[in-house]
Coordinates of C-alpha atoms and ligand atoms in Angstrom, one line a residue:
X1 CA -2.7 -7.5 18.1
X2 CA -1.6 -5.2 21.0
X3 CA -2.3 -1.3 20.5
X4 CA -0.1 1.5 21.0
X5 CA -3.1 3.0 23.1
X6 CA -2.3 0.3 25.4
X7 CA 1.0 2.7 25.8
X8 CA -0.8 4.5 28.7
X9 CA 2.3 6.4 30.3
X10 CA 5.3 7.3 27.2
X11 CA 6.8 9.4 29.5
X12 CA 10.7 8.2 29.1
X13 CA 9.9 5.6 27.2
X14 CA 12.3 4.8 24.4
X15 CA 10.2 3.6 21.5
X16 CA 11.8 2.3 18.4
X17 CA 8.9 2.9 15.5
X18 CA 9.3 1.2 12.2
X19 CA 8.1 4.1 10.0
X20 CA 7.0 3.9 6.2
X21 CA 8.7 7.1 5.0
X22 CA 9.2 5.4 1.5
X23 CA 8.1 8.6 -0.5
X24 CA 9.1 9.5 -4.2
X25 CA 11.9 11.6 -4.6
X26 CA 13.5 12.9 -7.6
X27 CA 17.3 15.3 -7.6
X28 CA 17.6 15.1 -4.3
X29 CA 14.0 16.3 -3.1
X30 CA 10.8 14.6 -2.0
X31 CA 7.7 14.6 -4.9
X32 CA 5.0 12.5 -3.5
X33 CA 5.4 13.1 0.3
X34 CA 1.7 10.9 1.3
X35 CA 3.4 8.2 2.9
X36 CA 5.4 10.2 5.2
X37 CA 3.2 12.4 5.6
X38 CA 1.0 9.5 7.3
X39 CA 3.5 9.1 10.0
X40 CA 2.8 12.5 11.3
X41 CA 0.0 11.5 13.7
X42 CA 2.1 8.2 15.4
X43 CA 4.9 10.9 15.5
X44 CA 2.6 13.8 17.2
X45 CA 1.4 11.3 19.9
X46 CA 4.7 9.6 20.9
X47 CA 6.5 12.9 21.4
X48 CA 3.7 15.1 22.4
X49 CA 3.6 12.4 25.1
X50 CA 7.3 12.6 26.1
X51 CA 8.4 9.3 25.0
X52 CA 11.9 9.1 23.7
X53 CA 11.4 8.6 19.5
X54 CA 13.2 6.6 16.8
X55 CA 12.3 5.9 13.3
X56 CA 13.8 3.4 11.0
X57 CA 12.4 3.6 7.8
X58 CA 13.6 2.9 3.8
X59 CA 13.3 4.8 0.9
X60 CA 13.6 3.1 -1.9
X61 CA 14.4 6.1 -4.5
X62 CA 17.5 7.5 -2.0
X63 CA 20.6 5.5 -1.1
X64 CA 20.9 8.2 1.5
X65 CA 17.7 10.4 3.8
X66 CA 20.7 12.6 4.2
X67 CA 19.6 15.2 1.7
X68 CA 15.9 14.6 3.1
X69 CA 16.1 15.3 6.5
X70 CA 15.6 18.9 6.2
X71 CA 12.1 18.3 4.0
X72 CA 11.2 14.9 6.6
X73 CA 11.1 17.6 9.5
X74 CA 8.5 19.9 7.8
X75 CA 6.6 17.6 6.6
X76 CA 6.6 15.7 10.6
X77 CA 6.3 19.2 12.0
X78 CA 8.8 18.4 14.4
X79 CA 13.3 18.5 14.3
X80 CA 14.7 15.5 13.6
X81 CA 18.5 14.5 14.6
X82 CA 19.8 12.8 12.0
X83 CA 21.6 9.3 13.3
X84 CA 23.9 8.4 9.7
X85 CA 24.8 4.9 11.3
X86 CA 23.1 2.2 13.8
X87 CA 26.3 3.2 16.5
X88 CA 25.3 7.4 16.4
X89 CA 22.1 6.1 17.5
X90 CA 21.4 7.3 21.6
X91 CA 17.6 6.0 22.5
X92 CA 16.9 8.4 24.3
X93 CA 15.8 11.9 25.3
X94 CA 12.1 12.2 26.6
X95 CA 10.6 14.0 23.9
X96 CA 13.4 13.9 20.9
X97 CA 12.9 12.4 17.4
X98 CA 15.7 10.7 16.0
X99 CA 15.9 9.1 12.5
X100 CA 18.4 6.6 11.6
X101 CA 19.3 6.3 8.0
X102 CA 17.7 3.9 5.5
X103 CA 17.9 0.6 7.4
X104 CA 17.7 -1.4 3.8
X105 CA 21.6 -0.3 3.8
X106 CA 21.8 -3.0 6.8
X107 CA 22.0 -6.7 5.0
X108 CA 20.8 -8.4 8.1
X109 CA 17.4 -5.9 7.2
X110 CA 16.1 -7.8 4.5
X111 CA 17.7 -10.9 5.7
X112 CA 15.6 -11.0 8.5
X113 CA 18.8 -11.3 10.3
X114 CA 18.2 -11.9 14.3
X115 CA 21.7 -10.4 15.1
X116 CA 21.0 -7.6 13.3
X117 CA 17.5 -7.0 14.9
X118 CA 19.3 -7.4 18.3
X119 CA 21.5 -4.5 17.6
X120 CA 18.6 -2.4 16.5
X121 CA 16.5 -3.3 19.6
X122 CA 19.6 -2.4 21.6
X123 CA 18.6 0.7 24.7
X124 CA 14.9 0.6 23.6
X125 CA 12.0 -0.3 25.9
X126 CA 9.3 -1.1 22.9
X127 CA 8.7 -1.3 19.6
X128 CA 5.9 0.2 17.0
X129 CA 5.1 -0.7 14.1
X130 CA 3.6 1.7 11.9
X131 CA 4.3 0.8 8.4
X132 CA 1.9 -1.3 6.8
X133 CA 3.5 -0.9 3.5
X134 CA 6.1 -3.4 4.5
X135 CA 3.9 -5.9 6.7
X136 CA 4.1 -8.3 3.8
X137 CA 8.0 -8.4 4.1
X138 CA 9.6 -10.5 6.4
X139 CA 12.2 -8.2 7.3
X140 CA 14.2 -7.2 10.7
X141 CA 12.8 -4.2 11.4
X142 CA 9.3 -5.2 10.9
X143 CA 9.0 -9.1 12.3
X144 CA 12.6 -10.5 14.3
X145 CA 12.5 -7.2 15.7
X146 CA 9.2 -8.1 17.6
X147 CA 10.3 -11.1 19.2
X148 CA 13.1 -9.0 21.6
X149 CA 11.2 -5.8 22.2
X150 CA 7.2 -5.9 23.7
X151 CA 5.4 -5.0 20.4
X152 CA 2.6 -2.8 19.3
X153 CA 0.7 -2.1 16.0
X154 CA 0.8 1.9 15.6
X155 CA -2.1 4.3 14.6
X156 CA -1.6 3.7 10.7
X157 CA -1.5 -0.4 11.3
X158 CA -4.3 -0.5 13.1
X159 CA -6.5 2.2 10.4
X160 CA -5.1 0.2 7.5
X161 CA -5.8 -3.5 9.1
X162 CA -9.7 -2.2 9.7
X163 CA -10.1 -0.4 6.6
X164 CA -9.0 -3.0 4.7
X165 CA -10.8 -5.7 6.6
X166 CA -14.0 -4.2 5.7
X167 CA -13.5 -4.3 2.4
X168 CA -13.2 -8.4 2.8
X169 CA -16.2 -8.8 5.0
X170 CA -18.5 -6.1 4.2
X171 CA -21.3 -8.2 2.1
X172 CA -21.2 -8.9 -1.1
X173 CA -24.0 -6.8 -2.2
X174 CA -23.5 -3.4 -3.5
X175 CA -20.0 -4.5 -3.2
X176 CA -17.8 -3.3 -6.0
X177 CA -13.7 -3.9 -6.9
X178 CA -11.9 -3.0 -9.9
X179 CA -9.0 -4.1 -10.8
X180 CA -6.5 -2.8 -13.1
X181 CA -2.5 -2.3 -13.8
X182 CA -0.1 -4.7 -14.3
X183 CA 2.1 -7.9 -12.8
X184 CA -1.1 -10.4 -12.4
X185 CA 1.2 -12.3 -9.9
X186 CA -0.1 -9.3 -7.4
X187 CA -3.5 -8.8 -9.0
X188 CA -4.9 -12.2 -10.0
X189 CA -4.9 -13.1 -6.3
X190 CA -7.2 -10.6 -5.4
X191 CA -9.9 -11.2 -7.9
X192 CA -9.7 -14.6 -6.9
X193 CA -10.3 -14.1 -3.0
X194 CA -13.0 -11.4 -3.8
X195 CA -15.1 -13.8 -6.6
X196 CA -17.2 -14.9 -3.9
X197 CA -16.7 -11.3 -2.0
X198 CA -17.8 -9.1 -4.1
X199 CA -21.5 -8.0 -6.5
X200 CA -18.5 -6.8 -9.4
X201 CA -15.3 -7.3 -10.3
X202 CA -14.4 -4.9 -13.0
X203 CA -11.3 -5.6 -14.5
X204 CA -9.1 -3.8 -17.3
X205 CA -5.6 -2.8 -17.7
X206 CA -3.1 -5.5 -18.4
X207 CA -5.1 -7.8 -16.5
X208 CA -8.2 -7.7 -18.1
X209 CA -5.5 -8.7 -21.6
X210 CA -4.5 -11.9 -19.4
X211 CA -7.9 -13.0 -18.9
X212 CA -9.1 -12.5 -22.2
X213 CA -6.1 -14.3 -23.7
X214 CA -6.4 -16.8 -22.0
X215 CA -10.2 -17.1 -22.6
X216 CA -9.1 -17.2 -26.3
X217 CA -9.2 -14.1 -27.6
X218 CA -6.8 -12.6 -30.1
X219 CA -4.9 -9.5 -28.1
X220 CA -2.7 -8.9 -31.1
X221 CA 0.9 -7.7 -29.3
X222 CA -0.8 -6.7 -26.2
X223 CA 1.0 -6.7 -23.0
X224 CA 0.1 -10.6 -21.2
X225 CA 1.7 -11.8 -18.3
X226 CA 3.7 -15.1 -18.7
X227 CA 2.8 -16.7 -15.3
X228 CA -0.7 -15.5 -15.5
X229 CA -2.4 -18.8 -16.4
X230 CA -1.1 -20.8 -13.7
X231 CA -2.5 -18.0 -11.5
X232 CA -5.6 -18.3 -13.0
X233 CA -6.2 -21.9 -11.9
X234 CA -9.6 -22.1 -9.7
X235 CA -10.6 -18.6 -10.9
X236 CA -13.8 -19.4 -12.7
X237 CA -13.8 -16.7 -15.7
X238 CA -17.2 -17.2 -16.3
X239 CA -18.5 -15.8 -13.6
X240 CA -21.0 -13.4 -14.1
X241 CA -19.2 -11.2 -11.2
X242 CA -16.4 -10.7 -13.3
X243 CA -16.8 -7.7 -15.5
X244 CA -14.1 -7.7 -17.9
X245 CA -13.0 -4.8 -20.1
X246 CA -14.7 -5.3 -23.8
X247 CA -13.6 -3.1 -26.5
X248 CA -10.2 -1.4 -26.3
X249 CA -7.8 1.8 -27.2
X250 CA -5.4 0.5 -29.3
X251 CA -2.3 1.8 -30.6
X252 CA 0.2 -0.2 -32.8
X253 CA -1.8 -3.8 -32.4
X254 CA -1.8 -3.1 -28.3
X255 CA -4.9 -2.7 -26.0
X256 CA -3.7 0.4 -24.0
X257 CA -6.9 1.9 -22.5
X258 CA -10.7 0.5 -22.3
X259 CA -12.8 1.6 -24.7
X260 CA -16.2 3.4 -24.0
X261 CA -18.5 1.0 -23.7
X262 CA -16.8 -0.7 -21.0
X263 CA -16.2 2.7 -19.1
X264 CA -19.9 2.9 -19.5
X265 CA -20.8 -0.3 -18.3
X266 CA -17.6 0.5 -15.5
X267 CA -19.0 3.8 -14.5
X268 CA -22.7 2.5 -14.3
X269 CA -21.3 -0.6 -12.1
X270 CA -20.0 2.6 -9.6
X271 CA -22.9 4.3 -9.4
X272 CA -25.0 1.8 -7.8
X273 CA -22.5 0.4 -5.3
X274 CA -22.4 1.2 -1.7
X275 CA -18.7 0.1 -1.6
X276 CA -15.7 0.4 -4.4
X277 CA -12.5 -0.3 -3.9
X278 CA -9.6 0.1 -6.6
X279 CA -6.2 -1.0 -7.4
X280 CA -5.0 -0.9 -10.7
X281 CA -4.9 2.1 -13.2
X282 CA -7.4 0.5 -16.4
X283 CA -4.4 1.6 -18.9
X284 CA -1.4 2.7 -19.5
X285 CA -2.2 6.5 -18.1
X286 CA 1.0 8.0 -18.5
X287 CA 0.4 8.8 -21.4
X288 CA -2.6 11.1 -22.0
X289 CA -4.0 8.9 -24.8
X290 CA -4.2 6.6 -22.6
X291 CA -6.0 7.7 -19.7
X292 CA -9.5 7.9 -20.5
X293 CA -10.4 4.8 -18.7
X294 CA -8.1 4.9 -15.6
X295 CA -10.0 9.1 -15.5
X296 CA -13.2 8.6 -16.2
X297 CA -13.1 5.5 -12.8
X298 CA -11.5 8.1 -11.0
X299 CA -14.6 10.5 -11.7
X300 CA -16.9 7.7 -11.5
X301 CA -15.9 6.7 -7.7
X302 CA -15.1 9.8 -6.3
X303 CA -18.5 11.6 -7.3
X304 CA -20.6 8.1 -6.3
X305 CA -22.0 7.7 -2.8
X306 CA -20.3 4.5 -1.9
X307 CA -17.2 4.3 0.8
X308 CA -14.7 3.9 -1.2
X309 CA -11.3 2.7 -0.9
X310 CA -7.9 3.0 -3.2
X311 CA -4.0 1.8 -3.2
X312 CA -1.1 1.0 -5.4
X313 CA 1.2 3.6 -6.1
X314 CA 0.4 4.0 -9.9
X315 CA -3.2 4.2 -8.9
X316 CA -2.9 7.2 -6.1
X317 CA -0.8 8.9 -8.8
X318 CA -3.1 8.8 -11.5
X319 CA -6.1 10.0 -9.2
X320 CA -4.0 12.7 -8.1
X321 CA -3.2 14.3 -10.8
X322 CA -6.8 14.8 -11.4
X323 CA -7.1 16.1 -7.8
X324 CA -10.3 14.1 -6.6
X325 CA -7.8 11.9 -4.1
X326 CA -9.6 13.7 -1.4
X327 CA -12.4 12.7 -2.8
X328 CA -11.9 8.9 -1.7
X329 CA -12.9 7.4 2.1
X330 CA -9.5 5.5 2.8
X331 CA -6.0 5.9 0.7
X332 CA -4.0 2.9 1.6
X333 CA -0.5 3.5 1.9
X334 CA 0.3 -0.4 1.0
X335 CA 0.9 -1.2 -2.6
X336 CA 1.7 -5.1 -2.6
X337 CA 1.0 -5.2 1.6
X338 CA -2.6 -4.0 0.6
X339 CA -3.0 -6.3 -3.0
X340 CA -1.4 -9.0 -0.1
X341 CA -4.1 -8.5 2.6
X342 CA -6.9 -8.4 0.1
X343 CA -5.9 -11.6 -1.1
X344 CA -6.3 -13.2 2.0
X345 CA -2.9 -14.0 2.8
X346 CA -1.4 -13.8 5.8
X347 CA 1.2 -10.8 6.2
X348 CA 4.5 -11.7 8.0
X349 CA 4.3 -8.0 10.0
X350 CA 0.9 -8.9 11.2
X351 CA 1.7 -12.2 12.5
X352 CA 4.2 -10.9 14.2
X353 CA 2.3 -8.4 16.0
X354 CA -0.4 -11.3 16.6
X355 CA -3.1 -9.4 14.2
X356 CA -4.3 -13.2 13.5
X357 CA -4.3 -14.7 16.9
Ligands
ADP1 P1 -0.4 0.2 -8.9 O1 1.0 0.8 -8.7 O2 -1.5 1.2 -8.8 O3 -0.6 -1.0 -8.1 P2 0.5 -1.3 -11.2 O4 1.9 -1.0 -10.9 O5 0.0 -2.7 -11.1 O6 -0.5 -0.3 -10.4 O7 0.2 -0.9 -12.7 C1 0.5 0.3 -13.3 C2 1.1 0.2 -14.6 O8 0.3 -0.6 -15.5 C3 1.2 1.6 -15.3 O9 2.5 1.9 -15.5 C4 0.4 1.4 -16.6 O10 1.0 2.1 -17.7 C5 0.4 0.0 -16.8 N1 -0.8 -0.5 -17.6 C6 -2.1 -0.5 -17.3 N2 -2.8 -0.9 -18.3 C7 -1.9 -1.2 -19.3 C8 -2.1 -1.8 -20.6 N3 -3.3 -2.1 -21.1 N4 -1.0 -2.0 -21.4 C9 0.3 -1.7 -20.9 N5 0.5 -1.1 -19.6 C10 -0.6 -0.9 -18.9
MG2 MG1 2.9 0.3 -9.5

């Protein structure tokens, strides 16, 4: 995988940088700004350095980054001319930041279209990418894109791809992973790869109700995932690695939050590992009643000694409305790109920019 630092001299160098800007917004303004602002840094070097600047980006909770522009600057620290369509895009100006607008409005995008990657490659010298959040999509902007333009992975590729890469081949001892949350399409796939990975595997949330049903027992009208046996083939659930939740909250016949003798036996499994890394709130948090478990894992990891890594949008959420997020090593900014990598698979984005090779 080529690095940007192999981008000795940016001076004039028009740089087309697939940004993950996909932050939470609500009436028109930005609420959870992390994601863009982990671009800050890529942005800071490539202008500072004179190169001429343009993002393409999505957010998913904005047809338009019209009314966002204004916030996107403050947060990037530096002005941003707003390009509303591919043509009002000039490559360009040592120095400048441009932003064109959310490039999922392109079909060709998603498609993977090579047409439409053509047009976007169009007056640029190279190409960035910087969005590990969307690695795991095979999408123009962030794979055809890299067979027209000389290809690099940016600063937050290359942090992400390490970070996470440790947390696979660090050793198994004192190695801890919980997982939580729903959809065990994204989930089960990690416990699998890390059976052999990991000391622990503590699971709860709705995952810990798939395993359990499927090992038998009753979850009354708990939340279970339809495709979750299949998934479960070659998982061995009686491994004595995996931890899974025991006694329940329960509200109206549903498990909605671990109990506390699992958080105890979750909170001990913390203390003594050198490593944890999370995904997956351990019930349904939003609602207060319901966010013992997914708290008292939050307290457990962030006041433990261990390195400790976290994603999933849910997940960050509920940490951060507790304010210890600062409390944790390394905040992925990939929800399925992360569950994805620490599956083992193999991320379209990355094979693209030869992470693999
Ligand atoms: P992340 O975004 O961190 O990857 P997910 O999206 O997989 O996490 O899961 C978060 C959701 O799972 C939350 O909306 C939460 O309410 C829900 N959830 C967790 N445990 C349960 C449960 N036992 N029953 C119902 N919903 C649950
Ligand atoms: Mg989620």
């Amino acid at each position: 995988m080529k690095s940007y630092k192999e981008l000795s001299d940016l001076r004039n160098v028009r740089v087309l940088v697939r940004a993950d800007l996909d932050v939470a917004a609500e009436n028109g303004a930005i609420v959870a700004p992390f994601r863009a602002q982990r671009q800050k840094p890529m942005v800071d070097h490539l202008v500072e350095n004179g190169a001429g600047v343009v993002l393409v980006g999505h957010i998913a909770a904005v047809p338009t980054f019209k009314p966002l522009v204004r916030e996107l600057e403050s947060i990037l620290g530096h002005a941003i001319a707003f390009a509303p369509t591919l043509e009002a895009l000039v490559p360009g100006e040592p120095g400048s930041l441009q932003l064109l607008d959310n490039v999922r409005h392109y079909e060709g995008e998603k498609d993977n279209d090579a047409a439409f990657a053509a047009l976007l490659s169009r007056g640029f010298d190279v190409y960035i990418n910087n969005a590990f959040a969307v690695c795991h999509r095979d999408h123009a902007s962030v794979t055809a894109i890299t067979g027209l333009l000389p290809s690099y992975a940016g600063m937050l590729v290359e942090e992400e791809t390490t970070q996470l890469q440790k947390a696979i081949d660090a050793p198994p001892e004192g190695k801890v992973i919980a997982v939580g949350g729903a959809k065990a399409q994204t989930k089960l796939p990690v416990v699998k790869n890390f059976l052999d990975k990991a000391e622990k595997i503590l699971i709860g949330g709705v995952v810990a109700n798939d395993i359990l049903h499927e090992l038998g027992r009753d979850m009354g009208s708990s939340l279970v995932d339809d495709n979750a046996r299949e998934l479960m083939s070659g998982l061995d659930l009686m491994s004595e690695r995996l931890v899974i939740a025991e006694d329940f909250i329960i509200s109206e016949g549903k498990a909605l939050d671990i109990g506390p003798k699992t958080i105890e036996k979750f909170t001990d499994a913390i203390q003594s590992a050198r490593m944890a890394i999370w995904n997956g709130p351990m019930g349904a948090f939003e609602d207060e009643r319901f966010a013992q478990g997914t708290n008292a894992l939050a307290h457990a990891i962030a006041g433990s000694d261990a390195l400790s890594i976290i994603g999933g949008g849910d997940t960050i959420s509920a940490v951060k409305k507790i304010g210890v997020l600062d409390q944790f090593s390394f905040v992925s900014t990939g929800g399925g790109a992360m569950l994805n990598f620490l599956a083992g698979e193999r991320l379209p984005g990355l094979v693209a920019l030869g992470y693999y090779a």
